[in-house]
Amino acid sequence: MDQLGVAVVGFGLAGAVFHAPLIAAEPRMRVAAVVTSSAERAAQARAQHPGVRVWESAEEMFAEADDVDLAVIATPNRTHAELAVKALVAGLPVVVDKPFAVKSVDAEEVVTIAERAGLPLSVFQNRRWDNDFLTVQALMDAGEFGEVRRFESRFERWRPVSKGGWREVGSAEDGAGILFDLGSHLVDQALALFGPVTEVYAELDQRRPDVQADDDAFIALTHASGVRSHLWMSAVAPQLGPRMRVLGSTNGYTVSGLDPQEDDLRAGRRPDDGNPWGTVTPDKWGTFGAGEDLKTIPTLPGDYPAFYAQMAAALLDDAPVPVDPRDAVETLRILEYARHVATPPEDD
């Protein structure tokens, strides 16, 4: 097999911007098919990926599943689990965009079906390959913090007027709101760095009058290791806090600004365009040290392409999938519990 043929189910922002370009940049993969009912998006897919086959519905694709080697579910959140199950039943390995599902029980079912079928299944937690996350991970692996005591992480934006999409005006059953959107990344990163959680505290708010879902949230996690993670996600932050701050027994690290890969993908760049990818200039590097002994240290390059490189290895070389789906189930459990404790049911 020269290349794995990948079907991208859904060709909106997630499918067209975050998945297809990374798949196309992976030498052992190609965008073989796209599922979209939009004539405009179908034309976009054909222009960006010559030779691509376009199906108008997922059912059409599943009926001809022998023509592809991997299904990528990049549809609205409420459909993730259902479409993942259908793809697995059709005999296809699957990548599901985050959040894995709207309910952890549904995500568990997807994992069980994949395991019984012996099919690779992974979840697109691409922020594990952000430049700041990789830098913190490397510093931890080298023991540079001593004992990590506190981890602060933020995804904040300033959008005083909503865009009106389903993530802002949808319901909890849709998986709408900033908790399930940006919170999926923040919780996943904290779990990947510091392990299981024993306590969860959460605050959840709707700050803008034109939204129906949460647009401002805070989660505090206590890890079994003793580390405390404080995680902020907001669409209404007029001033942005540091992207990450790590406080250890010997040193700390603070970095601001976002990894450039998302903006580059939105601008139409591809990782294989021959130019540096995922890098930032020295003025955007983070600060490391303690007290007055501080220094600027290089930020490692971000590497979203690593996800599909590892997925190709899982399919062709029997390597592990890039993100264990059970990690994503645990992230969902924490998000569900955070929503419950932040907005407890009303008394009868």
Short mmCIF file of C-alpha atoms in Angstrom, two decimals:
data_model
loop_
_atom_site.label_atom_id
_atom_site.label_comp_id
_atom_site.label_asym_id
_atom_site.label_seq_id
_atom_site.Cartn_x
_atom_site.Cartn_y
_atom_site.Cartn_z
CA MET A 1 0.00 0.00 0.00
CA ASP A 2 1.57 3.28 -1.11
CA GLN A 3 -0.73 5.60 0.81
CA LEU A 4 -3.65 5.23 3.19
CA GLY A 5 -6.86 6.64 1.75
CA VAL A 6 -8.55 8.83 4.37
CA ALA A 7 -12.20 9.88 4.37
CA VAL A 8 -12.89 13.16 6.17
CA VAL A 9 -16.48 13.09 7.41
CA GLY A 10 -17.52 16.74 7.64
CA PHE A 11 -15.71 19.50 5.77
CA GLY A 12 -16.40 22.58 7.87
CA LEU A 13 -13.72 24.32 9.92
CA ALA A 14 -12.50 21.15 11.64
CA GLY A 15 -12.39 18.94 8.55
CA ALA A 16 -11.13 21.47 6.02
CA VAL A 17 -8.68 23.42 8.20
CA PHE A 18 -7.46 21.16 11.01
CA HIS A 19 -7.60 17.66 9.54
CA ALA A 20 -7.33 17.63 5.76
CA PRO A 21 -4.13 19.74 5.49
CA LEU A 22 -2.36 17.58 8.09
CA ILE A 23 -3.48 14.38 6.38
CA ALA A 24 -2.33 15.69 3.00
CA ALA A 25 1.06 16.62 4.49
CA GLU A 26 1.65 13.09 5.80
CA PRO A 27 3.56 11.10 3.13
CA ARG A 28 1.79 7.84 3.98
CA MET A 29 -1.71 9.32 3.76
CA ARG A 30 -3.92 11.13 1.27
CA VAL A 31 -7.33 12.79 1.45
CA ALA A 32 -9.19 10.23 -0.65
CA ALA A 33 -12.75 11.22 0.20
CA VAL A 34 -14.82 13.93 1.86
CA VAL A 35 -18.37 13.73 3.19
CA THR A 36 -20.31 16.98 2.88
CA SER A 37 -23.80 17.93 1.71
CA SER A 38 -22.63 21.46 0.84
CA ALA A 39 -21.93 22.11 -2.83
CA GLU A 40 -19.61 24.96 -1.85
CA ARG A 41 -17.57 22.78 0.47
CA ALA A 42 -17.51 19.97 -2.07
CA ALA A 43 -16.00 22.37 -4.61
CA GLN A 44 -13.50 23.53 -2.00
CA ALA A 45 -12.48 19.92 -1.31
CA ARG A 46 -11.99 19.17 -5.00
CA ALA A 47 -9.90 22.31 -5.47
CA GLN A 48 -7.67 21.64 -2.46
CA HIS A 49 -7.36 17.87 -2.89
CA PRO A 50 -7.39 16.93 -6.59
CA GLY A 51 -8.93 13.53 -7.24
CA VAL A 52 -10.87 13.50 -3.97
CA ARG A 53 -14.19 11.65 -3.98
CA VAL A 54 -17.15 13.49 -2.45
CA TRP A 55 -20.05 11.74 -0.77
CA GLU A 56 -23.12 13.73 0.30
CA SER A 57 -23.81 11.56 3.36
CA ALA A 58 -21.87 9.40 5.77
CA GLU A 59 -24.20 6.50 4.98
CA GLU A 60 -23.03 6.55 1.35
CA MET A 61 -19.44 6.43 2.49
CA PHE A 62 -20.03 3.62 4.97
CA ALA A 63 -21.74 1.59 2.24
CA GLU A 64 -18.52 1.77 0.23
CA ALA A 65 -16.10 1.59 3.13
CA ASP A 66 -13.77 -0.77 1.26
CA ASP A 67 -12.64 2.24 -0.79
CA VAL A 68 -10.99 3.97 2.21
CA ASP A 69 -8.62 2.97 5.01
CA LEU A 70 -9.45 5.46 7.77
CA ALA A 71 -12.48 7.59 8.73
CA VAL A 72 -11.96 10.96 10.39
CA ILE A 73 -15.08 12.23 12.19
CA ALA A 74 -15.00 16.05 11.98
CA THR A 75 -18.72 16.77 12.36
CA PRO A 76 -20.60 18.70 15.11
CA ASN A 77 -20.02 17.33 18.61
CA ARG A 78 -23.43 15.70 19.07
CA THR A 79 -22.76 13.34 16.13
CA HIS A 80 -19.25 12.19 17.08
CA ALA A 81 -20.11 8.99 18.95
CA GLU A 82 -22.87 7.88 16.58
CA LEU A 83 -20.73 8.31 13.46
CA ALA A 84 -17.70 6.72 15.10
CA VAL A 85 -19.76 3.62 15.90
CA LYS A 86 -21.08 3.43 12.33
CA ALA A 87 -17.56 3.73 10.92
CA LEU A 88 -16.27 0.98 13.19
CA VAL A 89 -19.20 -1.28 12.29
CA ALA A 90 -18.30 -0.67 8.64
CA GLY A 91 -14.82 -2.01 9.43
CA LEU A 92 -12.93 1.28 9.43
CA PRO A 93 -10.28 2.55 11.85
CA VAL A 94 -11.39 5.91 13.23
CA VAL A 95 -10.08 9.29 14.36
CA VAL A 96 -12.67 11.40 16.22
CA ASP A 97 -12.29 15.15 16.64
CA LYS A 98 -12.48 16.44 20.19
CA PRO A 99 -14.56 16.24 22.30
CA PHE A 100 -14.73 12.47 21.82
CA ALA A 101 -18.48 12.53 22.54
CA VAL A 102 -21.04 14.59 24.45
CA LYS A 103 -21.43 11.90 27.13
CA SER A 104 -18.70 9.71 28.57
CA VAL A 105 -20.98 6.66 28.52
CA ASP A 106 -21.26 7.03 24.73
CA ALA A 107 -17.50 7.39 24.42
CA GLU A 108 -17.04 4.23 26.48
CA GLU A 109 -19.31 2.38 24.05
CA VAL A 110 -17.21 3.53 21.09
CA VAL A 111 -14.03 2.29 22.79
CA THR A 112 -15.63 -1.07 23.57
CA ILE A 113 -16.78 -1.55 19.97
CA ALA A 114 -13.33 -0.65 18.63
CA GLU A 115 -11.62 -3.07 21.01
CA ARG A 116 -13.99 -5.91 20.13
CA ALA A 117 -13.46 -5.27 16.43
CA GLY A 118 -9.69 -4.96 16.81
CA LEU A 119 -9.73 -1.59 15.02
CA PRO A 120 -7.47 1.38 15.83
CA LEU A 121 -9.32 4.32 17.39
CA SER A 122 -7.89 7.68 18.42
CA VAL A 123 -9.07 11.17 19.38
CA PHE A 124 -7.69 14.35 17.84
CA GLN A 125 -6.20 16.03 20.90
CA ASN A 126 -3.83 18.05 18.73
CA ARG A 127 -2.93 20.46 21.52
CA ARG A 128 -0.59 17.82 22.93
CA TRP A 129 1.66 19.00 20.10
CA ASP A 130 1.43 22.73 20.90
CA ASN A 131 4.83 24.38 21.23
CA ASP A 132 4.26 25.50 24.84
CA PHE A 133 3.01 22.07 25.94
CA LEU A 134 6.01 20.33 24.35
CA THR A 135 8.36 22.81 26.05
CA VAL A 136 6.80 22.23 29.48
CA GLN A 137 6.88 18.48 28.92
CA ALA A 138 10.59 18.60 28.04
CA LEU A 139 11.40 20.71 31.10
CA MET A 140 9.52 18.26 33.30
CA ASP A 141 11.26 15.25 31.75
CA ALA A 142 14.61 16.90 32.50
CA GLY A 143 13.60 17.54 36.14
CA GLU A 144 14.05 21.28 35.74
CA PHE A 145 11.12 22.22 38.00
CA GLY A 146 11.99 19.99 40.92
CA GLU A 147 8.58 19.00 42.30
CA VAL A 148 5.78 20.62 40.27
CA ARG A 149 3.24 22.15 42.62
CA ARG A 150 0.92 24.25 40.47
CA PHE A 151 0.04 24.36 36.79
CA GLU A 152 -1.87 27.27 35.27
CA SER A 153 -3.18 27.13 31.72
CA ARG A 154 -5.46 29.42 29.72
CA PHE A 155 -7.25 29.63 26.42
CA GLU A 156 -8.76 33.10 26.49
CA ARG A 157 -10.27 35.27 23.75
CA TRP A 158 -11.93 38.66 23.51
CA ARG A 159 -15.22 38.25 21.62
CA PRO A 160 -17.74 40.61 23.26
CA VAL A 161 -20.24 39.86 20.47
CA SER A 162 -20.88 36.21 19.65
CA LYS A 163 -20.62 34.77 16.15
CA GLY A 164 -23.92 32.92 16.60
CA GLY A 165 -22.65 29.42 15.76
CA TRP A 166 -23.95 26.25 17.40
CA ARG A 167 -21.07 26.23 19.89
CA GLU A 168 -22.50 29.44 21.37
CA VAL A 169 -26.25 29.07 20.91
CA GLY A 170 -26.54 25.28 21.16
CA SER A 171 -27.48 23.21 24.19
CA ALA A 172 -25.58 20.91 26.52
CA GLU A 173 -26.97 18.00 24.49
CA ASP A 174 -25.19 19.47 21.47
CA GLY A 175 -21.90 19.61 23.35
CA ALA A 176 -22.02 23.40 23.00
CA GLY A 177 -20.15 25.85 25.19
CA ILE A 178 -16.58 26.75 25.90
CA LEU A 179 -16.18 24.05 28.56
CA PHE A 180 -16.52 21.23 26.03
CA ASP A 181 -14.67 23.20 23.33
CA LEU A 182 -11.50 24.66 24.83
CA GLY A 183 -11.90 22.76 28.09
CA SER A 184 -11.37 19.49 26.20
CA HIS A 185 -7.85 20.65 25.36
CA LEU A 186 -7.01 22.14 28.74
CA VAL A 187 -8.11 19.12 30.77
CA ASP A 188 -6.42 16.70 28.36
CA GLN A 189 -3.13 18.59 28.64
CA ALA A 190 -3.31 18.62 32.44
CA LEU A 191 -4.02 14.87 32.57
CA ALA A 192 -1.23 14.12 30.10
CA LEU A 193 1.27 16.06 32.20
CA PHE A 194 0.21 15.24 35.74
CA GLY A 195 -1.97 12.14 35.71
CA PRO A 196 -5.26 11.16 37.38
CA VAL A 197 -7.47 13.62 39.24
CA THR A 198 -9.00 13.21 42.69
CA GLU A 199 -10.89 16.50 43.08
CA VAL A 200 -12.66 18.88 40.69
CA TYR A 201 -13.92 22.41 41.33
CA ALA A 202 -15.59 24.42 38.56
CA GLU A 203 -17.18 27.78 37.74
CA LEU A 204 -19.34 28.10 34.63
CA ASP A 205 -20.96 31.30 33.33
CA GLN A 206 -22.84 32.81 30.39
CA ARG A 207 -21.51 36.36 30.23
CA ARG A 208 -22.97 37.56 26.90
CA PRO A 209 -26.73 38.07 26.51
CA ASP A 210 -26.74 36.67 22.96
CA VAL A 211 -25.42 33.20 23.84
CA GLN A 212 -27.18 30.12 25.23
CA ALA A 213 -24.08 28.16 26.26
CA ASP A 214 -21.26 28.79 28.72
CA ASP A 215 -18.68 31.29 27.43
CA ASP A 216 -16.54 31.77 30.55
CA ALA A 217 -15.27 28.94 32.74
CA PHE A 218 -12.68 27.95 35.34
CA ILE A 219 -11.70 24.47 36.52
CA ALA A 220 -9.42 23.55 39.42
CA LEU A 221 -8.07 20.00 39.44
CA THR A 222 -6.24 18.24 42.24
CA HIS A 223 -4.14 15.43 40.82
CA ALA A 224 -3.32 12.25 42.71
CA SER A 225 0.33 13.32 42.38
CA GLY A 226 -0.40 16.42 44.47
CA VAL A 227 -0.16 18.90 41.61
CA ARG A 228 -2.95 21.46 41.38
CA SER A 229 -4.05 22.54 37.89
CA HIS A 230 -5.92 25.80 37.43
CA LEU A 231 -7.51 26.05 33.99
CA TRP A 232 -9.23 29.08 32.48
CA MET A 233 -11.26 29.21 29.25
CA SER A 234 -13.07 32.34 28.16
CA ALA A 235 -14.47 34.19 25.15
CA VAL A 236 -14.87 37.41 27.12
CA ALA A 237 -11.41 38.24 28.46
CA PRO A 238 -10.54 41.86 27.58
CA GLN A 239 -6.98 41.22 28.79
CA LEU A 240 -5.36 37.84 28.26
CA GLY A 241 -3.40 36.10 31.01
CA PRO A 242 -0.26 33.99 30.48
CA ARG A 243 -0.83 30.97 28.27
CA MET A 244 0.92 28.71 30.78
CA ARG A 245 2.61 29.10 34.15
CA VAL A 246 4.29 26.19 35.92
CA LEU A 247 5.47 26.56 39.53
CA GLY A 248 7.87 23.98 40.94
CA SER A 249 9.96 23.57 44.08
CA THR A 250 13.10 24.84 42.33
CA ASN A 251 12.03 26.73 39.18
CA GLY A 252 9.06 28.08 37.31
CA TYR A 253 8.15 28.79 33.71
CA THR A 254 5.81 31.36 32.17
CA VAL A 255 4.90 31.79 28.53
CA SER A 256 2.33 33.98 26.77
CA GLY A 257 0.70 33.88 23.38
CA LEU A 258 -0.72 31.00 21.37
CA ASP A 259 1.02 28.34 19.35
CA PRO A 260 1.04 29.62 15.73
CA GLN A 261 -0.11 26.38 14.08
CA GLU A 262 -3.84 27.11 14.30
CA ASP A 263 -3.49 30.54 12.72
CA ASP A 264 -1.21 29.15 10.02
CA LEU A 265 -3.71 26.41 9.14
CA ARG A 266 -6.56 28.94 9.07
CA ALA A 267 -4.46 31.09 6.73
CA GLY A 268 -4.12 28.17 4.32
CA ARG A 269 -0.58 27.09 5.12
CA ARG A 270 0.44 23.42 5.06
CA PRO A 271 3.20 21.89 7.17
CA ASP A 272 4.94 20.57 4.05
CA ASP A 273 5.26 23.96 2.33
CA GLY A 274 9.03 24.01 2.85
CA ASN A 275 9.03 26.75 5.50
CA PRO A 276 9.59 26.39 9.26
CA TRP A 277 6.50 25.03 10.99
CA GLY A 278 5.29 25.61 14.53
CA THR A 279 8.11 27.99 15.46
CA VAL A 280 8.00 31.38 17.16
CA THR A 281 10.48 34.24 17.23
CA PRO A 282 12.65 34.80 20.34
CA ASP A 283 10.47 37.70 21.52
CA LYS A 284 7.71 35.13 22.13
CA TRP A 285 9.83 32.64 24.09
CA GLY A 286 8.98 31.92 27.72
CA THR A 287 10.77 32.83 30.95
CA PHE A 288 12.37 30.15 33.15
CA GLY A 289 13.97 30.30 36.60
CA ALA A 290 13.28 31.45 40.15
CA GLY A 291 13.41 34.76 42.02
CA GLU A 292 15.73 37.18 40.22
CA ASP A 293 17.56 34.38 38.42
CA LEU A 294 15.37 34.39 35.33
CA LYS A 295 16.23 33.75 31.71
CA THR A 296 14.45 33.49 28.41
CA ILE A 297 14.56 29.98 26.96
CA PRO A 298 13.66 28.76 23.47
CA THR A 299 10.18 27.43 22.83
CA LEU A 300 10.25 24.06 21.10
CA PRO A 301 8.53 23.93 17.68
CA GLY A 302 4.91 22.81 17.69
CA ASP A 303 4.20 19.64 15.75
CA TYR A 304 0.58 18.94 14.79
CA PRO A 305 1.79 16.77 11.87
CA ALA A 306 3.02 14.25 14.46
CA PHE A 307 -0.58 13.17 15.12
CA TYR A 308 -1.20 11.78 11.64
CA ALA A 309 2.36 10.49 11.36
CA GLN A 310 1.67 8.40 14.46
CA MET A 311 -1.76 7.40 13.16
CA ALA A 312 -0.16 6.16 9.94
CA ALA A 313 2.32 4.17 12.01
CA ALA A 314 -0.55 2.67 14.02
CA LEU A 315 -2.25 1.46 10.84
CA LEU A 316 0.81 0.37 8.87
CA ASP A 317 3.38 -0.59 11.52
CA ASP A 318 1.19 -1.80 14.41
CA ALA A 319 2.39 1.11 16.57
CA PRO A 320 0.25 2.69 19.33
CA VAL A 321 -2.33 5.27 18.29
CA PRO A 322 -1.28 8.89 18.97
CA VAL A 323 -3.94 9.46 21.66
CA ASP A 324 -5.37 6.61 23.69
CA PRO A 325 -9.18 6.97 23.46
CA ARG A 326 -9.51 6.04 27.14
CA ASP A 327 -7.62 9.25 27.94
CA ALA A 328 -10.36 11.12 26.09
CA VAL A 329 -13.05 9.24 28.04
CA GLU A 330 -11.44 10.39 31.30
CA THR A 331 -11.35 13.97 30.02
CA LEU A 332 -15.08 13.73 29.28
CA ARG A 333 -15.79 12.43 32.77
CA ILE A 334 -14.06 15.47 34.26
CA LEU A 335 -15.91 17.87 31.94
CA GLU A 336 -19.24 16.24 32.84
CA TYR A 337 -18.49 16.48 36.55
CA ALA A 338 -17.33 20.09 36.17
CA ARG A 339 -20.62 20.98 34.49
CA HIS A 340 -22.54 19.20 37.25
CA VAL A 341 -20.78 20.87 40.20
CA ALA A 342 -20.81 24.29 38.52
CA THR A 343 -24.52 24.13 37.67
CA PRO A 344 -26.16 21.74 40.16
CA PRO A 345 -29.76 20.67 39.47
CA GLU A 346 -32.48 22.82 40.96
CA ASP A 347 -34.35 21.53 44.00
CA ASP A 348 -37.74 19.99 43.31
#
